[in-house]
Short mmCIF file of C-alpha atoms and ligand atoms in Angstrom, two decimals:
data_model
loop_
_atom_site.label_atom_id
_atom_site.label_comp_id
_atom_site.label_asym_id
_atom_site.label_seq_id
_atom_site.Cartn_x
_atom_site.Cartn_y
_atom_site.Cartn_z
CA UNK A 1 119.58 107.39 112.08
CA UNK A 2 118.56 104.99 109.40
CA UNK A 3 117.86 106.25 105.42
CA UNK A 4 114.83 104.49 104.76
CA UNK A 5 112.99 103.71 101.23
CA UNK A 6 109.95 102.48 101.38
CA UNK A 7 108.23 101.90 98.22
CA UNK A 8 104.34 101.56 98.01
CA UNK A 9 103.84 103.74 100.89
CA UNK A 10 100.68 104.90 99.79
CA UNK A 11 99.29 101.78 99.41
CA UNK A 12 96.77 99.70 102.26
CA UNK A 13 100.26 97.81 103.91
CA UNK A 14 103.08 100.61 103.11
CA UNK A 15 101.04 103.82 104.62
CA UNK A 16 100.11 101.99 107.73
CA UNK A 17 104.07 100.68 107.86
CA UNK A 18 105.18 104.68 107.20
CA UNK A 19 102.57 105.43 110.12
CA UNK A 20 103.57 102.68 112.47
CA UNK A 21 107.47 103.21 111.68
CA UNK A 22 107.29 107.16 112.26
CA UNK A 23 105.62 106.43 115.26
CA UNK A 24 107.91 104.01 117.08
CA UNK A 25 111.38 105.30 115.07
CA UNK A 26 110.82 108.98 115.23
CA UNK A 27 114.55 108.69 114.45
CA UNK A 28 114.26 107.31 110.78
CA UNK A 29 114.03 109.37 107.82
CA UNK A 30 111.93 108.03 104.95
CA UNK A 31 111.64 108.37 102.01
CA UNK A 32 108.52 107.36 100.39
CA UNK A 33 108.88 106.48 96.44
CA UNK A 34 104.77 105.20 95.03
CA UNK A 35 103.58 105.67 91.55
CA UNK A 36 100.46 106.78 92.72
CA UNK A 37 98.78 103.65 90.90
CA UNK A 38 94.76 103.41 91.00
CA UNK A 39 95.67 101.82 94.98
CA UNK A 40 98.65 104.61 96.18
CA UNK A 41 96.40 107.61 97.61
CA UNK A 42 98.67 110.04 99.14
CA UNK A 43 95.46 111.26 101.60
CA UNK A 44 96.28 108.29 103.46
CA UNK A 45 99.32 109.62 104.99
CA UNK A 46 97.95 113.55 105.28
CA UNK A 47 98.33 113.32 109.45
CA UNK A 48 102.80 112.54 108.61
CA UNK A 49 103.00 114.62 105.54
CA UNK A 50 104.91 117.67 107.19
CA UNK A 51 106.85 115.27 109.28
CA UNK A 52 110.76 116.87 108.94
CA UNK A 53 111.76 112.99 108.98
CA UNK A 54 109.42 111.74 106.23
CA UNK A 55 109.62 112.56 102.30
CA UNK A 56 107.41 111.61 99.30
CA UNK A 57 108.22 111.36 95.59
CA UNK A 58 105.94 110.49 93.46
CA UNK A 59 107.73 107.90 91.02
CA UNK A 60 107.91 104.61 89.32
CA UNK A 61 110.13 101.39 90.54
CA UNK A 62 110.43 100.42 87.30
CA UNK A 63 112.44 103.78 86.06
CA UNK A 64 115.69 102.45 87.24
CA UNK A 65 117.59 106.24 87.09
CA UNK A 66 115.30 107.87 89.17
CA UNK A 67 115.22 104.83 91.68
CA UNK A 68 119.30 104.88 91.54
CA UNK A 69 118.91 108.91 92.13
CA UNK A 70 117.04 108.24 95.30
CA UNK A 71 119.57 105.99 96.86
CA UNK A 72 122.55 108.33 96.02
CA UNK A 73 120.74 111.78 97.51
CA UNK A 74 119.19 110.11 100.22
CA UNK A 75 121.83 107.45 101.29
CA UNK A 76 119.57 104.69 101.44
CA UNK A 77 120.97 102.15 103.90
CA UNK A 78 117.39 100.53 104.13
CA UNK A 79 115.00 99.08 101.70
CA UNK A 80 111.27 98.19 102.99
CA UNK A 81 109.91 96.96 99.33
CA UNK A 82 105.76 97.17 99.19
CA UNK A 83 105.28 98.41 95.93
CA UNK A 84 103.66 95.73 93.57
CA UNK A 85 100.25 95.42 92.03
CA UNK A 86 98.96 93.29 94.34
CA UNK A 87 95.24 92.10 92.89
CA UNK A 88 95.07 88.36 91.78
CA UNK A 89 91.88 89.45 89.88
CA UNK A 90 93.50 92.28 88.00
CA UNK A 91 96.68 90.24 87.51
CA UNK A 92 93.59 87.47 85.57
CA UNK A 93 92.65 90.36 83.51
CA UNK A 94 95.68 92.33 82.70
CA UNK A 95 99.24 90.46 83.90
CA UNK A 96 101.17 92.88 81.64
CA UNK A 97 101.81 95.76 84.69
CA UNK A 98 102.31 92.58 87.06
CA UNK A 99 105.18 91.50 85.07
CA UNK A 100 106.69 95.30 85.05
CA UNK A 101 106.03 96.34 88.65
CA UNK A 102 106.73 93.37 90.88
CA UNK A 103 109.35 91.92 88.45
CA UNK A 104 111.49 94.25 86.84
CA UNK A 105 110.75 97.18 89.47
CA UNK A 106 111.84 94.85 91.96
CA UNK A 107 114.84 94.15 89.73
CA UNK A 108 116.18 97.87 89.19
CA UNK A 109 115.61 98.12 93.19
CA UNK A 110 118.04 95.18 93.62
CA UNK A 111 120.30 96.56 90.99
CA UNK A 112 120.04 100.21 92.83
CA UNK A 113 121.01 98.51 96.58
CA UNK A 114 123.70 96.19 94.63
CA UNK A 115 125.68 99.79 93.45
CA UNK A 116 124.77 101.69 96.40
CA UNK A 117 125.89 99.54 98.74
CA UNK A 118 128.20 96.81 97.57
CA UNK A 119 130.56 99.18 95.53
CA UNK A 120 130.53 102.37 97.69
CA UNK A 121 130.14 101.50 101.12
CA UNK A 122 133.04 99.60 103.30
CA UNK A 123 132.96 97.63 106.46
CA UNK A 124 130.46 98.77 109.11
CA UNK A 125 128.06 101.07 106.99
CA UNK A 126 127.94 98.03 104.68
CA UNK A 127 127.16 95.97 107.77
CA UNK A 128 123.92 97.89 108.46
CA UNK A 129 122.12 98.01 105.33
CA UNK A 130 119.06 95.73 105.00
CA UNK A 131 117.01 94.79 101.57
CA UNK A 132 113.58 93.68 102.92
CA UNK A 133 110.93 92.29 100.14
CA UNK A 134 107.21 91.91 101.38
CA UNK A 135 105.67 88.89 99.80
CA UNK A 136 103.16 86.72 100.31
CA UNK A 137 101.82 83.44 100.88
CA UNK A 138 100.31 82.73 97.77
CA UNK A 139 103.60 81.85 95.95
CA UNK A 140 103.55 78.65 98.09
CA UNK A 141 100.49 77.55 95.96
CA UNK A 142 97.18 76.18 97.37
CA UNK A 143 96.53 73.63 100.33
CA UNK A 144 94.14 71.06 100.62
CA UNK A 145 92.09 70.72 103.74
CA UNK A 146 95.12 70.15 106.28
CA UNK A 147 98.73 71.27 106.32
CA UNK A 148 100.57 74.63 106.36
CA UNK A 149 102.97 76.69 104.57
CA UNK A 150 106.22 76.25 105.96
CA UNK A 151 109.74 78.38 105.05
CA UNK A 152 110.54 75.39 102.78
CA UNK A 153 107.50 75.03 101.47
CA UNK A 154 108.64 75.10 97.03
CA UNK A 155 106.77 77.18 95.37
CA UNK A 156 103.82 76.47 93.28
CA UNK A 157 102.13 79.93 92.09
CA UNK A 158 99.31 79.36 90.22
CA UNK A 159 98.01 82.70 89.48
CA UNK A 160 100.21 85.81 87.25
CA UNK A 161 100.07 87.44 90.47
CA UNK A 162 101.31 85.11 92.34
CA UNK A 163 103.35 84.11 89.68
CA UNK A 164 105.03 87.64 89.63
CA UNK A 165 105.69 87.74 93.42
CA UNK A 166 107.55 84.30 93.32
CA UNK A 167 109.74 85.77 90.77
CA UNK A 168 110.96 88.45 92.59
CA UNK A 169 111.40 86.36 95.71
CA UNK A 170 113.49 84.42 93.68
CA UNK A 171 115.70 87.57 92.36
CA UNK A 172 116.16 88.80 95.63
CA UNK A 173 116.95 85.23 96.71
CA UNK A 174 119.70 85.33 94.26
CA UNK A 175 121.25 88.77 94.51
CA UNK A 176 121.68 87.26 98.09
CA UNK A 177 123.27 84.24 97.20
CA UNK A 178 125.78 85.46 94.32
CA UNK A 179 126.18 89.07 95.22
CA UNK A 180 125.85 88.95 99.13
CA UNK A 181 123.10 91.81 98.95
CA UNK A 182 122.14 91.85 102.51
CA UNK A 183 118.37 90.36 102.09
CA UNK A 184 115.37 89.38 103.90
CA UNK A 185 112.35 88.38 102.28
CA UNK A 186 108.99 87.70 104.33
CA UNK A 187 105.88 85.87 103.03
CA UNK A 188 103.12 87.07 104.88
CA UNK A 189 98.96 86.05 104.90
CA UNK A 190 95.85 88.11 104.17
CA UNK A 191 95.96 91.20 105.99
CA UNK A 192 93.07 93.42 107.25
CA UNK A 193 92.77 96.60 108.41
CA UNK A 194 92.06 100.51 107.68
CA UNK A 195 93.15 102.23 104.36
CA UNK A 196 92.84 98.77 102.24
CA UNK A 197 91.37 99.79 99.09
CA UNK A 198 87.71 98.41 98.10
CA UNK A 199 88.81 96.02 95.49
CA UNK A 200 89.87 93.36 98.19
CA UNK A 201 87.14 91.03 99.79
CA UNK A 202 86.99 92.60 103.26
CA UNK A 203 86.60 96.37 102.28
CA UNK A 204 84.42 95.48 99.06
CA UNK A 205 82.08 93.73 101.24
CA UNK A 206 81.79 96.74 103.80
CA UNK A 207 81.60 99.17 101.34
CA UNK A 208 78.75 97.52 99.65
CA UNK A 209 76.46 95.88 102.53
CA UNK A 210 76.79 100.16 103.70
CA UNK A 211 75.13 100.94 100.44
CA UNK A 212 72.72 97.87 100.27
CA UNK A 213 74.33 96.58 97.11
CA UNK A 214 74.81 92.75 96.42
CA UNK A 215 77.78 90.75 98.02
CA UNK A 216 79.29 88.77 95.57
CA UNK A 217 80.82 85.64 97.07
CA UNK A 218 83.15 83.81 94.63
CA UNK A 219 82.28 79.74 94.20
CA UNK A 220 81.05 78.07 96.78
CA UNK A 221 82.12 81.17 99.81
CA UNK A 222 84.51 78.13 101.71
CA UNK A 223 88.34 79.18 99.88
CA UNK A 224 90.00 79.63 103.21
CA UNK A 225 92.63 82.80 103.84
CA UNK A 226 94.64 83.38 107.25
CA UNK A 227 93.80 86.65 108.07
CA UNK A 228 96.18 88.81 109.78
CA UNK A 229 95.69 92.07 111.15
CA UNK A 230 97.72 95.02 108.98
CA UNK A 231 99.69 96.06 112.18
CA UNK A 232 100.23 93.21 112.98
CA UNK A 233 102.29 92.53 109.82
CA UNK A 234 104.01 95.71 110.01
CA UNK A 235 105.15 95.47 113.79
CA UNK A 236 106.59 91.77 111.89
CA UNK A 237 108.15 93.50 109.36
CA UNK A 238 110.09 95.49 112.11
CA UNK A 239 111.07 92.79 113.61
CA UNK A 240 112.66 91.13 111.15
CA UNK A 241 114.04 94.57 109.87
CA UNK A 242 116.01 94.51 113.08
CA UNK A 243 116.42 91.10 113.90
CA UNK A 244 116.45 88.90 111.34
CA UNK A 245 119.14 86.86 109.79
CA UNK A 246 120.43 87.83 106.50
CA UNK A 247 119.70 85.87 103.33
CA UNK A 248 116.59 84.33 105.28
CA UNK A 249 112.89 84.15 104.65
CA UNK A 250 109.87 84.74 107.16
CA UNK A 251 106.52 83.50 106.45
CA UNK A 252 104.07 85.67 108.65
CA UNK A 253 100.41 84.83 109.68
CA UNK A 254 97.60 85.38 111.85
CA UNK A 255 96.93 81.38 112.67
CA UNK A 256 93.48 82.79 112.20
CA UNK A 257 91.78 80.84 109.24
CA UNK A 258 88.66 81.46 107.82
CA UNK A 259 86.14 80.92 105.07
CA UNK A 260 85.34 83.59 102.85
CA UNK A 261 81.55 83.23 103.40
CA UNK A 262 82.42 82.99 107.57
CA UNK A 263 83.57 86.68 106.47
CA UNK A 264 81.11 88.61 104.81
CA UNK A 265 78.18 86.56 107.67
CA UNK A 266 80.45 88.37 110.16
CA UNK A 267 80.88 91.74 108.28
CA UNK A 268 76.89 91.74 107.55
CA UNK A 269 76.10 91.24 111.73
CA UNK A 270 78.42 94.07 112.83
CA UNK A 271 77.26 96.51 110.27
CA UNK A 272 73.22 95.58 111.19
CA UNK A 273 74.62 95.73 115.08
CA UNK A 274 76.04 99.51 114.08
CA UNK A 275 73.92 101.27 112.11
CA UNK A 276 70.54 99.24 112.19
CA UNK A 277 68.66 96.30 109.71
CA UNK A 278 68.47 97.60 105.83
CA UNK A 279 65.80 100.23 105.28
CA UNK A 280 63.42 97.02 104.17
CA UNK A 281 63.56 95.85 107.64
CA UNK A 282 66.19 92.97 106.48
CA UNK A 283 69.09 91.81 107.68
CA UNK A 284 72.24 92.04 105.50
CA UNK A 285 73.36 88.67 105.03
CA UNK A 286 70.25 88.78 102.68
CA UNK A 287 72.60 90.84 100.65
CA UNK A 288 75.25 87.63 100.06
CA UNK A 289 75.18 86.82 96.46
CA UNK A 290 77.26 83.73 95.10
CA UNK A 291 78.53 84.50 91.65
CA UNK A 292 81.29 83.32 88.72
CA UNK A 293 84.14 81.70 90.59
CA UNK A 294 87.59 83.12 89.79
CA UNK A 295 89.54 81.42 87.38
CA UNK A 296 92.55 79.03 88.95
CA UNK A 297 90.62 80.46 92.36
CA UNK A 298 93.21 79.04 95.15
CA UNK A 299 91.71 76.53 97.64
CA UNK A 300 93.45 77.18 101.26
CA UNK A 301 96.16 78.86 102.63
CA UNK A 302 97.52 79.23 105.64
CA UNK A 303 100.61 79.60 107.55
CA UNK A 304 102.89 78.17 110.02
CA UNK A 305 104.58 81.19 111.37
CA UNK A 306 106.85 79.01 114.18
CA UNK A 307 110.21 80.45 112.62
CA UNK A 308 109.05 84.10 113.12
CA UNK A 309 107.91 83.30 116.44
CA UNK A 310 110.62 81.18 118.33
CA UNK A 311 113.69 82.85 116.31
CA UNK A 312 112.43 86.64 117.06
CA UNK A 313 109.78 86.71 119.07
CA UNK A 314 107.03 88.15 116.68
CA UNK A 315 103.08 87.00 117.63
CA UNK A 316 100.50 88.59 116.71
CA UNK A 317 98.47 90.67 118.64
CA UNK A 318 95.29 91.69 117.32
CA UNK A 319 92.71 88.68 117.72
CA UNK A 320 90.37 88.44 114.41
CA UNK A 321 86.94 89.30 116.08
CA UNK A 322 88.53 92.69 117.59
CA UNK A 323 90.42 93.51 114.08
CA UNK A 324 87.62 93.14 112.51
CA UNK A 325 85.50 95.46 114.78
CA UNK A 326 87.94 97.64 114.82
CA UNK A 327 88.00 97.58 111.08
CA UNK A 328 84.06 98.22 110.08
CA UNK A 329 84.64 101.03 112.97
CA UNK A 330 87.36 103.05 110.72
CA UNK A 331 85.18 102.50 107.52
CA UNK A 332 82.20 103.86 109.25
CA UNK A 333 84.14 106.77 110.57
CA UNK A 334 85.76 107.16 107.32
CA UNK A 335 83.11 107.16 104.72
CA UNK A 336 85.07 110.07 103.08
CA UNK A 337 87.64 108.18 102.78
CA UNK A 338 85.48 105.33 101.00
CA UNK A 339 83.73 108.21 98.91
CA UNK A 340 87.28 109.44 97.58
CA UNK A 341 88.83 105.78 96.61
CA UNK A 342 85.77 104.61 95.02
CA UNK A 343 85.55 107.61 92.62
CA UNK A 344 84.62 106.72 88.49
CA UNK A 345 87.53 104.81 88.28
CA UNK A 346 86.74 102.32 90.51
CA UNK A 347 82.99 102.38 89.17
CA UNK A 348 84.37 101.39 85.84
CA UNK A 349 86.20 98.41 87.59
CA UNK A 350 83.34 96.99 89.46
CA UNK A 351 81.42 96.91 86.47
CA UNK A 352 84.26 95.51 84.12
CA UNK A 353 85.11 92.61 87.16
CA UNK A 354 81.54 91.70 88.43
CA UNK A 355 79.05 92.59 85.36
CA UNK A 356 79.80 89.49 83.87
CA UNK A 357 80.20 87.38 86.85
CA UNK A 358 76.15 87.22 87.67
P1 NAD T 401 98.36 97.66 97.35
O1 NAD T 401 98.04 97.80 96.07
O2 NAD T 401 97.26 98.69 98.51
O3 NAD T 401 99.49 99.25 97.11
C1 NAD T 401 100.63 99.07 96.48
C2 NAD T 401 101.07 100.36 96.38
O4 NAD T 401 102.34 100.17 95.37
C3 NAD T 401 100.28 101.70 95.80
O5 NAD T 401 100.53 102.73 96.86
C4 NAD T 401 100.72 101.85 94.45
O6 NAD T 401 100.46 103.08 94.42
C5 NAD T 401 102.11 101.18 94.59
N1 NAD T 401 102.83 101.44 93.38
C6 NAD T 401 102.43 100.07 92.58
N2 NAD T 401 103.00 99.80 91.23
C7 NAD T 401 104.35 100.81 91.56
C8 NAD T 401 105.55 101.67 90.61
N3 NAD T 401 105.52 100.41 89.20
N4 NAD T 401 106.37 101.79 91.56
C9 NAD T 401 105.85 102.82 92.33
N5 NAD T 401 104.98 102.43 92.90
C10 NAD T 401 103.91 101.91 92.67
O7 NAD T 401 99.42 96.65 98.09
P2 NAD T 401 99.16 96.50 99.81
O8 NAD T 401 98.01 95.34 99.65
O9 NAD T 401 99.60 97.42 100.18
O10 NAD T 401 100.26 94.97 99.04
C11 NAD T 401 102.02 95.67 99.94
C12 NAD T 401 102.88 94.62 99.26
O11 NAD T 401 102.30 93.26 100.22
C13 NAD T 401 102.55 93.83 97.89
O12 NAD T 401 104.54 93.45 97.63
C14 NAD T 401 101.55 92.43 98.41
O13 NAD T 401 102.42 91.66 97.37
C15 NAD T 401 102.29 92.51 99.43
N6 NAD T 401 101.21 91.38 100.45
C16 NAD T 401 100.12 91.90 100.30
C17 NAD T 401 99.15 91.22 101.29
C18 NAD T 401 97.86 91.94 101.52
O14 NAD T 401 96.88 90.87 102.46
N7 NAD T 401 97.44 92.77 101.11
C19 NAD T 401 99.53 90.39 102.08
C20 NAD T 401 100.97 89.64 101.71
C21 NAD T 401 101.78 90.31 100.89
P1 TYD T 402 91.21 88.75 98.21
O1 TYD T 402 90.90 89.96 98.87
O2 TYD T 402 90.77 89.25 96.85
O3 TYD T 402 92.53 87.97 98.19
P2 TYD T 402 93.43 86.76 97.87
O4 TYD T 402 92.75 86.89 96.52
O5 TYD T 402 94.66 88.19 97.83
O6 TYD T 402 93.34 86.17 98.61
O7 TYD T 402 90.21 87.68 98.15
C1 TYD T 402 89.99 87.39 99.35
C2 TYD T 402 89.36 85.63 99.09
O8 TYD T 402 87.76 86.28 98.93
C3 TYD T 402 89.75 85.04 97.76
O9 TYD T 402 89.17 84.19 97.84
C4 TYD T 402 88.64 85.43 96.91
C5 TYD T 402 86.93 86.18 97.61
N1 TYD T 402 86.38 87.06 96.85
C6 TYD T 402 85.37 86.75 97.28
O10 TYD T 402 84.39 85.65 97.49
N2 TYD T 402 84.64 87.71 96.33
C7 TYD T 402 85.16 88.90 95.95
O11 TYD T 402 84.55 90.10 95.40
C8 TYD T 402 86.43 89.49 96.27
C9 TYD T 402 87.19 90.27 95.45
C10 TYD T 402 87.34 88.27 96.42
#
């Protein structure tokens, strides 16, 4: 039995990962440590919260004593580290929290793992330990019209978010080289799917389009992201955990580059088809509103996922069109979920972020 500490398991990717892992590996014991920031929602996991192999701990990865206690109490041998401040726009208006959680929090987890695994465990049990750090393609910076990020691409982060993730990646790598901690790093492209908080492009546009509200497109709408369905990402992480070579980095991507405006148009069309036109008889594309660009907006991301495909045999299974239909359908079927996460504090956030963009 593995004793897995998952951090940030109440967020978007983390909650999908907890569910996917319990389903596929019912013998894993999972402890989910999550601070429940605005982005964390225990309601994302109500269907599995009574599973006897699952324990939720509300707490902060910046709290070193708590992290150390969990390692000792639960005999943790595997870490899958998702917890982070994850939204670029918030990192522009308030970078301090990004430094705390993404850098200091990661440092605490590495220290706890070093203490528990390298001092206490011997032989076989030491070899079975793994620390998988979930990171982003944004650490590599911004691409021109061609090319794709490889694992060897030099880091060039350009937002406080990506700089804090780059910093945490470097710490993880240092703990492998310096102390021999059994680490793995994954750098993944943009995810989409169920349970994504509606501050990110896709759920924000779905939510606004359902309510007949303006659909804010930054700049000229031609920035490109490489989109991956979240369950494909979860499967990639499990693959790296089981088969990845210690100390290595694996890029994960969907091979599905889209301009932002293509995505917004697609969401409008799917919703028009599924729920009918707007009350005035207009198509939802009429809600598209070009707004002031994000500061330092990275133009294009693209992932070269050759390494994970050829070394570990992972490939994405869900193509973009199917994934987007499934995602829109999920949001249509979970309107109470949307309502519960777009309460007062979300409205405040929205006004602060978008009112001065027009
Ligand atoms: P998210 O914002 O939806 O969730 C983050 C979770 O971490 C929340 O549940 C939050 O409560 C928790 N958290 C935040 N600070 C914490 C702290 N100090 N202590 C404990 N828990 C804390 O994020 P996400 O989109 O699910 O991303 C998860 C990870 O994947 C992040 O590390 C992110 O950098 C990485 N990633 C995300 C994407 C993407 O497209 N969303 C792509 C590549 C990599
Ligand atoms: P986002 O979902 O925030 O992910 P990231 O910045 O990590 O890639 O944004 C995806 C793209 O969509 C990015 O180019 C910014 C753009 N965008 C908009 O045009 N409007 C919006 O309201 C948001 C949130 C993002």
